[in-house]
Every structure is written in structure tokens, then in C-alpha cells.
Short mmCIF file of C-alpha atoms and ligand atoms in Angstrom, two decimals:
data_model
loop_
_atom_site.label_atom_id
_atom_site.label_comp_id
_atom_site.label_asym_id
_atom_site.label_seq_id
_atom_site.Cartn_x
_atom_site.Cartn_y
_atom_site.Cartn_z
CA MET U 1 40.47 -4.93 9.38
CA ALA U 2 42.04 -3.62 6.17
CA ALA U 3 42.68 -5.95 3.24
CA VAL U 4 46.13 -7.52 3.08
CA LYS U 5 48.35 -8.35 0.15
CA ALA U 6 49.23 -11.85 -0.98
CA ALA U 7 50.89 -13.35 -4.06
CA VAL U 8 48.28 -15.79 -5.37
CA LEU U 9 49.14 -18.47 -7.93
CA HIS U 10 46.11 -19.07 -10.17
CA GLY U 11 47.82 -21.55 -12.50
CA PRO U 12 51.24 -22.22 -14.00
CA ARG U 13 53.13 -18.90 -14.33
CA ASP U 14 50.00 -16.99 -13.37
CA LEU U 15 51.06 -15.31 -10.13
CA ARG U 16 49.11 -12.18 -9.11
CA VAL U 17 49.58 -9.89 -6.15
CA GLU U 18 46.09 -9.38 -4.77
CA HIS U 19 44.30 -7.82 -1.83
CA ALA U 20 42.20 -10.14 0.26
CA SER U 21 40.51 -10.11 3.63
CA PRO U 22 43.00 -11.00 6.36
CA PRO U 23 43.17 -14.65 7.46
CA ARG U 24 41.60 -15.44 10.85
CA ALA U 25 43.19 -17.82 13.34
CA ALA U 26 40.94 -20.78 14.20
CA ALA U 27 41.47 -22.90 17.31
CA GLY U 28 45.06 -24.16 17.50
CA GLU U 29 46.18 -21.69 14.84
CA VAL U 30 48.02 -18.39 14.66
CA VAL U 31 48.29 -15.66 12.05
CA VAL U 32 51.87 -14.61 11.37
CA ARG U 33 52.83 -11.21 9.95
CA VAL U 34 55.54 -12.36 7.53
CA GLU U 35 58.85 -10.47 7.82
CA ALA U 36 60.84 -12.51 5.30
CA ALA U 37 60.22 -15.56 3.15
CA GLY U 38 62.75 -17.57 1.15
CA LEU U 39 62.14 -18.77 -2.38
CA CYS U 40 63.45 -22.21 -3.25
CA GLY U 41 63.49 -24.69 -6.11
CA THR U 42 60.22 -26.22 -4.91
CA ASP U 43 58.46 -22.85 -5.23
CA TYR U 44 59.93 -22.44 -8.69
CA ARG U 45 58.66 -25.86 -9.78
CA ILE U 46 55.19 -25.03 -8.44
CA TRP U 47 55.24 -21.62 -10.15
CA SER U 48 56.26 -23.14 -13.48
CA GLY U 49 53.57 -25.85 -13.24
CA GLU U 50 56.11 -28.68 -13.12
CA ARG U 51 54.68 -29.55 -9.70
CA ALA U 52 50.89 -29.38 -9.57
CA VAL U 53 49.05 -27.86 -6.60
CA ALA U 54 45.41 -26.96 -6.02
CA TYR U 55 44.80 -23.41 -7.27
CA PRO U 56 44.51 -20.72 -6.13
CA ARG U 57 47.53 -21.18 -3.86
CA ILE U 58 49.80 -18.87 -1.89
CA MET U 59 53.28 -20.41 -2.03
CA GLY U 60 56.15 -19.89 0.42
CA HIS U 61 57.30 -22.46 3.00
CA GLU U 62 60.48 -20.86 4.37
CA PHE U 63 59.43 -17.88 6.49
CA LEU U 64 59.58 -16.00 9.73
CA GLY U 65 57.53 -13.21 11.23
CA ARG U 66 55.62 -12.05 14.27
CA ILE U 67 52.42 -13.44 15.71
CA GLU U 68 49.61 -11.11 14.67
CA ALA U 69 46.80 -13.08 16.29
CA ALA U 70 46.47 -16.36 18.15
CA GLY U 71 43.37 -18.58 18.21
CA ALA U 72 42.20 -20.49 21.26
CA GLY U 73 44.56 -23.27 22.27
CA ALA U 74 47.61 -21.71 20.59
CA GLY U 75 49.73 -22.47 23.63
CA ASP U 76 52.14 -19.79 24.84
CA LEU U 77 52.22 -17.85 21.58
CA ARG U 78 51.23 -14.19 22.01
CA PRO U 79 50.82 -11.35 19.51
CA GLY U 80 54.22 -9.76 18.86
CA ASP U 81 56.21 -12.99 19.43
CA ARG U 82 58.87 -13.56 16.79
CA VAL U 83 58.64 -17.04 15.24
CA VAL U 84 60.00 -19.13 12.40
CA VAL U 85 57.62 -21.59 10.76
CA GLU U 86 58.30 -25.31 10.45
CA PRO U 87 56.24 -25.77 7.31
CA ASN U 88 55.44 -29.49 7.47
CA TYR U 89 53.00 -31.16 9.81
CA SER U 90 51.87 -34.74 9.86
CA CYS U 91 48.63 -36.57 10.70
CA GLY U 92 49.89 -37.74 14.10
CA ARG U 93 47.82 -40.94 13.91
CA CYS U 94 49.32 -43.27 11.31
CA PRO U 95 51.89 -45.97 12.17
CA LEU U 96 54.71 -43.81 10.77
CA CYS U 97 53.74 -40.84 12.93
CA ARG U 98 53.26 -43.02 16.00
CA GLU U 99 56.76 -44.49 15.67
CA GLY U 100 58.27 -41.01 15.30
CA ASN U 101 58.74 -40.96 11.54
CA ARG U 102 56.49 -37.96 11.06
CA ASN U 103 58.60 -36.64 8.17
CA LEU U 104 57.59 -39.79 6.25
CA CYS U 105 53.84 -39.54 6.99
CA LEU U 106 51.89 -40.14 3.79
CA ALA U 107 49.26 -37.65 4.96
CA ARG U 108 51.84 -34.91 5.65
CA THR U 109 50.72 -31.33 4.98
CA ALA U 110 53.23 -28.85 3.58
CA VAL U 111 52.52 -25.16 4.19
CA GLY U 112 52.93 -23.17 0.95
CA ILE U 113 52.28 -26.32 -1.12
CA ASP U 114 49.20 -28.16 0.20
CA VAL U 115 47.84 -25.13 2.08
CA ASP U 116 48.57 -21.40 1.78
CA GLY U 117 52.01 -20.19 2.85
CA GLY U 118 54.24 -17.18 3.39
CA PHE U 119 54.35 -15.16 0.18
CA ALA U 120 51.85 -12.80 1.79
CA GLU U 121 51.67 -10.09 4.42
CA LEU U 122 49.80 -12.46 6.74
CA ALA U 123 49.91 -16.27 6.87
CA ARG U 124 47.69 -18.62 8.90
CA VAL U 125 49.48 -21.68 10.29
CA PRO U 126 48.98 -24.26 13.06
CA ALA U 127 50.48 -22.95 16.30
CA ARG U 128 52.51 -26.17 16.64
CA CYS U 129 54.44 -25.16 13.48
CA CYS U 130 55.87 -22.03 15.13
CA TRP U 131 59.26 -21.97 16.84
CA PRO U 132 60.07 -18.90 18.96
CA VAL U 133 63.16 -17.06 17.73
CA PRO U 134 65.50 -14.99 19.91
CA GLU U 135 65.34 -11.26 19.13
CA GLY U 136 69.11 -11.04 18.63
CA LEU U 137 69.17 -13.30 15.57
CA ALA U 138 69.19 -11.53 12.18
CA ASP U 139 66.15 -12.06 9.92
CA GLU U 140 68.40 -13.30 7.15
CA ALA U 141 69.93 -15.93 9.41
CA VAL U 142 66.53 -17.19 10.63
CA LEU U 143 65.28 -17.16 7.04
CA LEU U 144 67.47 -20.20 6.34
CA ALA U 145 66.32 -22.17 9.41
CA GLU U 146 64.15 -24.50 7.31
CA PRO U 147 66.81 -25.61 4.79
CA LEU U 148 69.28 -25.70 7.70
CA ALA U 149 67.00 -28.18 9.53
CA VAL U 150 67.04 -30.34 6.38
CA VAL U 151 70.83 -30.31 6.41
CA VAL U 152 71.17 -30.90 10.15
CA ARG U 153 69.16 -34.12 9.73
CA ALA U 154 71.15 -35.19 6.67
CA VAL U 155 74.51 -34.69 8.38
CA ASP U 156 73.27 -36.41 11.53
CA ARG U 157 72.16 -39.45 9.51
CA GLY U 158 75.71 -39.64 8.17
CA VAL U 159 77.02 -40.11 11.76
CA PRO U 160 79.88 -37.57 11.42
CA ARG U 161 82.94 -38.02 13.62
CA GLU U 162 85.38 -35.28 14.53
CA GLY U 163 88.57 -35.44 12.45
CA GLU U 164 86.98 -37.24 9.51
CA THR U 165 86.93 -36.01 5.94
CA ALA U 166 83.70 -35.20 4.14
CA ALA U 167 82.58 -34.08 0.72
CA VAL U 168 79.50 -32.07 -0.15
CA VAL U 169 78.09 -32.54 -3.64
CA GLY U 170 76.40 -29.32 -4.78
CA ALA U 171 77.14 -25.72 -3.82
CA GLY U 172 73.62 -24.31 -3.60
CA THR U 173 71.80 -23.37 -0.41
CA LEU U 174 71.77 -26.93 1.00
CA GLY U 175 75.38 -27.63 0.02
CA LEU U 176 76.75 -24.45 1.54
CA LEU U 177 74.77 -25.08 4.73
CA ALA U 178 75.92 -28.73 4.86
CA LEU U 179 79.51 -27.50 4.58
CA GLN U 180 79.03 -25.32 7.66
CA VAL U 181 77.26 -28.02 9.70
CA LEU U 182 80.03 -30.52 8.90
CA ARG U 183 82.65 -27.95 9.91
CA ALA U 184 80.78 -27.42 13.18
CA CYS U 185 81.07 -31.20 13.76
CA GLY U 186 84.86 -30.98 13.28
CA LEU U 187 85.22 -32.49 9.79
CA ARG U 188 87.45 -31.30 6.93
CA VAL U 189 85.24 -30.60 3.95
CA LEU U 190 85.66 -30.77 0.19
CA VAL U 191 82.94 -28.99 -1.82
CA VAL U 192 82.19 -30.42 -5.27
CA SER U 193 80.14 -28.62 -7.89
CA ARG U 194 79.62 -28.60 -11.66
CA SER U 195 80.59 -24.93 -11.73
CA ASP U 196 83.35 -23.06 -9.88
CA ARG U 197 81.07 -20.03 -9.41
CA ARG U 198 80.60 -20.59 -5.64
CA PHE U 199 84.11 -21.85 -4.82
CA ASP U 200 85.33 -18.57 -3.32
CA LEU U 201 82.27 -18.39 -1.10
CA ALA U 202 82.64 -22.07 -0.13
CA ARG U 203 86.21 -21.39 0.99
CA ARG U 204 85.11 -18.35 2.99
CA LEU U 205 82.52 -20.55 4.69
CA GLY U 206 85.15 -23.09 5.70
CA ALA U 207 85.73 -25.49 2.79
CA ALA U 208 89.26 -26.89 2.93
CA GLU U 209 89.13 -27.58 -0.79
CA THR U 210 86.83 -27.24 -3.79
CA ALA U 211 86.63 -29.26 -7.00
CA ARG U 212 84.66 -29.48 -10.22
CA THR U 213 82.78 -32.73 -10.88
CA GLU U 214 85.65 -34.27 -12.84
CA ASP U 215 88.08 -37.03 -11.96
CA LEU U 216 86.48 -37.26 -8.51
CA GLU U 217 88.15 -40.48 -7.36
CA ALA U 218 91.57 -38.88 -7.74
CA VAL U 219 90.40 -35.63 -6.15
CA ALA U 220 88.93 -37.48 -3.13
CA GLY U 221 92.07 -39.60 -2.84
CA ARG U 222 94.33 -36.55 -2.71
CA PHE U 223 92.02 -34.70 -0.33
CA SER U 224 91.59 -37.58 2.15
CA GLY U 225 95.10 -39.02 1.88
CA ARG U 226 93.47 -42.44 1.48
CA GLU U 227 90.88 -44.26 -0.69
CA GLY U 228 88.29 -41.50 -0.51
CA VAL U 229 86.36 -39.42 2.00
CA ASP U 230 84.58 -40.91 5.01
CA LEU U 231 81.24 -39.18 4.47
CA VAL U 232 79.50 -37.60 1.48
CA ILE U 233 76.42 -35.37 1.71
CA GLU U 234 74.68 -35.16 -1.67
CA THR U 235 72.59 -32.01 -2.14
CA ALA U 236 72.58 -31.46 -5.90
CA GLY U 237 69.62 -33.68 -6.75
CA THR U 238 70.83 -34.25 -10.29
CA ALA U 239 70.79 -37.59 -12.10
CA GLU U 240 74.58 -37.90 -11.87
CA ALA U 241 74.88 -36.74 -8.25
CA VAL U 242 74.74 -40.24 -6.73
CA THR U 243 77.46 -41.40 -9.13
CA HIS U 244 79.57 -38.42 -8.06
CA ALA U 245 78.98 -39.24 -4.40
CA LEU U 246 80.02 -42.88 -4.95
CA ALA U 247 83.19 -41.73 -6.71
CA LEU U 248 84.14 -39.61 -3.69
CA VAL U 249 83.42 -42.00 -0.82
CA ARG U 250 85.94 -44.52 0.48
CA PRO U 251 85.20 -48.24 0.84
CA GLY U 252 83.22 -48.61 4.06
CA GLY U 253 82.19 -44.95 3.94
CA ARG U 254 78.76 -43.33 4.16
CA VAL U 255 76.72 -41.39 1.61
CA VAL U 256 73.64 -39.38 2.58
CA LEU U 257 71.26 -38.34 -0.18
CA THR U 258 69.11 -35.23 0.27
CA GLY U 259 68.57 -34.16 -3.34
CA LEU U 260 65.33 -35.27 -5.00
CA PRO U 261 66.20 -35.91 -8.64
CA HIS U 262 63.14 -35.62 -10.87
CA GLU U 263 64.55 -37.78 -13.64
CA PRO U 264 65.65 -41.44 -13.69
CA THR U 265 69.03 -41.85 -11.98
CA PRO U 266 71.70 -44.37 -12.99
CA VAL U 267 73.28 -45.71 -9.79
CA PRO U 268 76.30 -48.05 -10.05
CA PHE U 269 75.23 -50.53 -7.37
CA PHE U 270 78.30 -52.66 -8.08
CA SER U 271 80.30 -49.93 -6.34
CA VAL U 272 77.90 -49.91 -3.36
CA VAL U 273 78.07 -53.67 -2.76
CA ARG U 274 81.72 -54.28 -3.61
CA ARG U 275 82.85 -51.46 -1.30
CA GLU U 276 80.19 -51.82 1.41
CA VAL U 277 79.10 -48.21 1.10
CA THR U 278 76.22 -47.17 3.36
CA LEU U 279 73.71 -45.28 1.26
CA THR U 280 71.14 -43.35 3.33
CA GLY U 281 68.23 -41.16 2.30
CA SER U 282 67.29 -38.12 4.35
CA MET U 283 63.91 -36.44 4.03
CA ILE U 284 63.29 -32.96 5.44
CA TYR U 285 63.34 -33.10 9.27
CA GLN U 286 61.77 -34.76 12.30
CA ASP U 287 62.99 -32.86 15.34
CA GLU U 288 65.83 -30.81 13.89
CA PHE U 289 64.39 -27.26 14.03
CA PRO U 290 65.63 -26.59 17.59
CA ASP U 291 69.11 -27.88 16.62
CA ALA U 292 69.12 -25.62 13.57
CA LEU U 293 68.17 -22.60 15.69
CA ARG U 294 70.89 -23.47 18.21
CA LEU U 295 73.53 -23.58 15.45
CA LEU U 296 72.38 -20.13 14.29
CA GLU U 297 72.40 -18.74 17.84
CA ARG U 298 75.89 -20.04 18.53
CA GLY U 299 77.07 -18.61 15.21
CA SER U 300 78.39 -22.05 14.18
CA VAL U 301 76.43 -21.59 10.97
CA ASP U 302 76.05 -18.18 9.33
CA PRO U 303 73.70 -18.39 6.38
CA ARG U 304 73.56 -14.64 5.74
CA PRO U 305 76.10 -14.70 2.88
CA LEU U 306 73.70 -17.05 1.06
CA VAL U 307 70.97 -14.41 0.78
CA THR U 308 71.80 -12.76 -2.53
CA HIS U 309 68.53 -11.07 -3.59
CA ARG U 310 65.65 -9.29 -1.85
CA PHE U 311 62.30 -8.21 -3.29
CA GLY U 312 59.08 -6.71 -1.97
CA LEU U 313 55.88 -8.66 -2.53
CA ASP U 314 54.88 -6.50 -5.53
CA ALA U 315 58.12 -7.51 -7.28
CA ILE U 316 57.66 -11.25 -6.71
CA GLY U 317 57.74 -11.88 -10.48
CA GLU U 318 61.30 -10.48 -10.51
CA ALA U 319 62.10 -12.72 -7.54
CA PHE U 320 61.20 -15.83 -9.56
CA ALA U 321 63.36 -14.56 -12.43
CA ALA U 322 66.22 -13.91 -9.99
CA HIS U 323 65.96 -17.48 -8.65
CA ARG U 324 67.05 -18.70 -12.11
CA ASP U 325 69.96 -16.27 -12.25
CA PRO U 326 73.19 -18.30 -11.80
CA ALA U 327 74.44 -15.52 -9.50
CA SER U 328 71.62 -16.08 -7.02
CA ILE U 329 71.68 -18.48 -4.09
CA LYS U 330 68.77 -17.61 -1.80
CA VAL U 331 66.19 -15.08 -2.96
CA ALA U 332 64.21 -13.40 -0.16
CA ILE U 333 60.71 -11.96 -0.34
CA LEU U 334 60.12 -9.16 2.15
CA PRO U 335 56.34 -8.66 2.24
CA SER U 336 56.47 -5.53 4.38
CA ARG U 337 58.90 -3.79 2.06
CA ALA U 338 57.62 -1.41 -0.62
CA ALA U 339 58.53 -2.78 -4.06
ZN1 LIG C 1 62.35 -25.00 0.28
ZN1 LIG C 2 50.94 -39.74 9.82
#
């Protein structure tokens, strides 16, 4: 079989597109011909060296494609099947896994981080990580299935009720998906961001109102017609984001945190206790991939407007530069496309 191309990270900022022998599917594994892969902040932090991985490493954890080959024991998956990859799998044996908290497993393996991922023509993954995708769904909708699963879990942990008000902190990929999931649950949504750059898009995607991160208590009061919003989904992951979320939520309300701030965060716990705010963390997903795919199929969530840039594998360096461009939301790598 002919050599295949992959973007191989040899060290911080040392990403090279190379030819290698094609991966072979072992028992319980499949090889996926990657049609599209999304680049996210995690990939950027690995590329820059801020997050260490074992080198050489092929990044890419948000991807879809077609089964190229299936090893023994790969279940019903057949060559040609269209699949999206759930890029985290757990040990299955520890107490956390046994009680169903597999997203919290300390021995969890992340495809594209701990093992090679989707910034390649072919990727080898456990068969159990592949979800079949209906042919009718656009590549660029399925491309966002992974971050959408993150958001589906976050919103679900906030116990949304139809007719409530909600605020989303952050207007990046997760924020703009959270907005749509909350809308699908029947909530009125305020989108809050440091910049007004994405406010037009947020409104097109269903936001009732948008606001900069200033004077948030007053903004939330006006928007909700009471002491603040019922539910806040925090997606920004900045040091101030929890403070912003607490300014927006009403006494007795709920805040779900999905952002992972990498610096110390000042949290005014007085405001949590005095107002009985429920503060909940939400980490990736447990069983949310099928729900995410259903939302895409029904058209309740349309992530296609979030895909702003597309690059072939040979231009992956430009893709990483584009990720930092304030005008970009989701950058897609299309390994089968000529640069
Ligand atoms: Zn990601
Ligand atoms: Zn485990």
C-alpha cells in the first residue's frame, strides 16, 4: 500500500507533513480515512508546547471520515462506513469507570493527544470510538459533533427548563453551540463576550440579546426581568469567567463551568454561599455523542456557520496561524484536499 501523509509534531512548533506507511488496524480497531478534522485550542496549546505530549505525535481529536479497514472484532463497522470519532476512551476497570463516570477516568486516553489522531490521511482508532453518521449530514456539521457533545453534557448538567432565561459566557465554538442547544431546550439566551465581534452571528443563531462583559448584573437584570438569569453556561475558560457567570446568575440559579482556565482564578465564594448558587463542573462527555448527532440530524443545531477556515494537510501551518486570527471560529483541516 502506498505511503500516506500525516502532520507529525516533533516538538513545540515543529510540525512536519510527512509520508509514512499506512496504519494497520489491530483487533478491535479500525483505520479511518479522514475527511475533515477540526482544530481547537487544545491542538494549539500542544503545537505551541504549552501542553506537553510524547513526540512524535499526530494531533487532531475532532474528526470524521470513512472506514478504510476494520480489524477483527470491530463490530458492525465495514469499509466505506461514514463515522465520526469520539476521541476519548477510558480504562473501563477503575471505580470511576465502573460507576459510569468514564469521562473522569484517571487512565483516560485522548486520541490526538495521548495517541495519534486525525491530522492525517488515515487514522487508527478503537472501533468503539466510532459513531456511524447518516449520509445526509454535511461534513461541516458532523465536524462539530465532538464540541457539541461537550456542550450537550454541560447544558444537561444545568437542568434547563423550557421558558427559563440563560446566559452563555464566551462566543467561541463552545459558546455558540451552547446557545443553540439552550434554544433547542426552549430557553431565552443572552450571549456575553469580551468582544462584540461575534454578536451578529450569535443573533443569527438565536441569541435574544448580546452584551459585552461589563455591568453584567444590570444587563442580566434587564434581560431576565428579575434578579438575574436562571442558568449560566460558562465556556470562555478565562480567569474572570466564573466571576462573570456569578454576576449574571440569579439567587438560587445554576452555573455550569466548561472552560478550563490555565491560570489561577479568583472566585467570589461569598456570592455563591449567600445566594445559594449551584456551581457545577462539566468535563467532556459520557454518553452524549448520540444526543449530539440527533440534534444535528434534526437541524436543531447548525454548526456550519462556525466553520470559518479550511486548509489541506500541506497547509496545516497556515491552519494554526488562522486559529489565532480573531476572525476565525473553527478551522478545518481537509486531508484529502490538495493544498
Ligand atoms: Zn477540541
Ligand atoms: Zn477508568
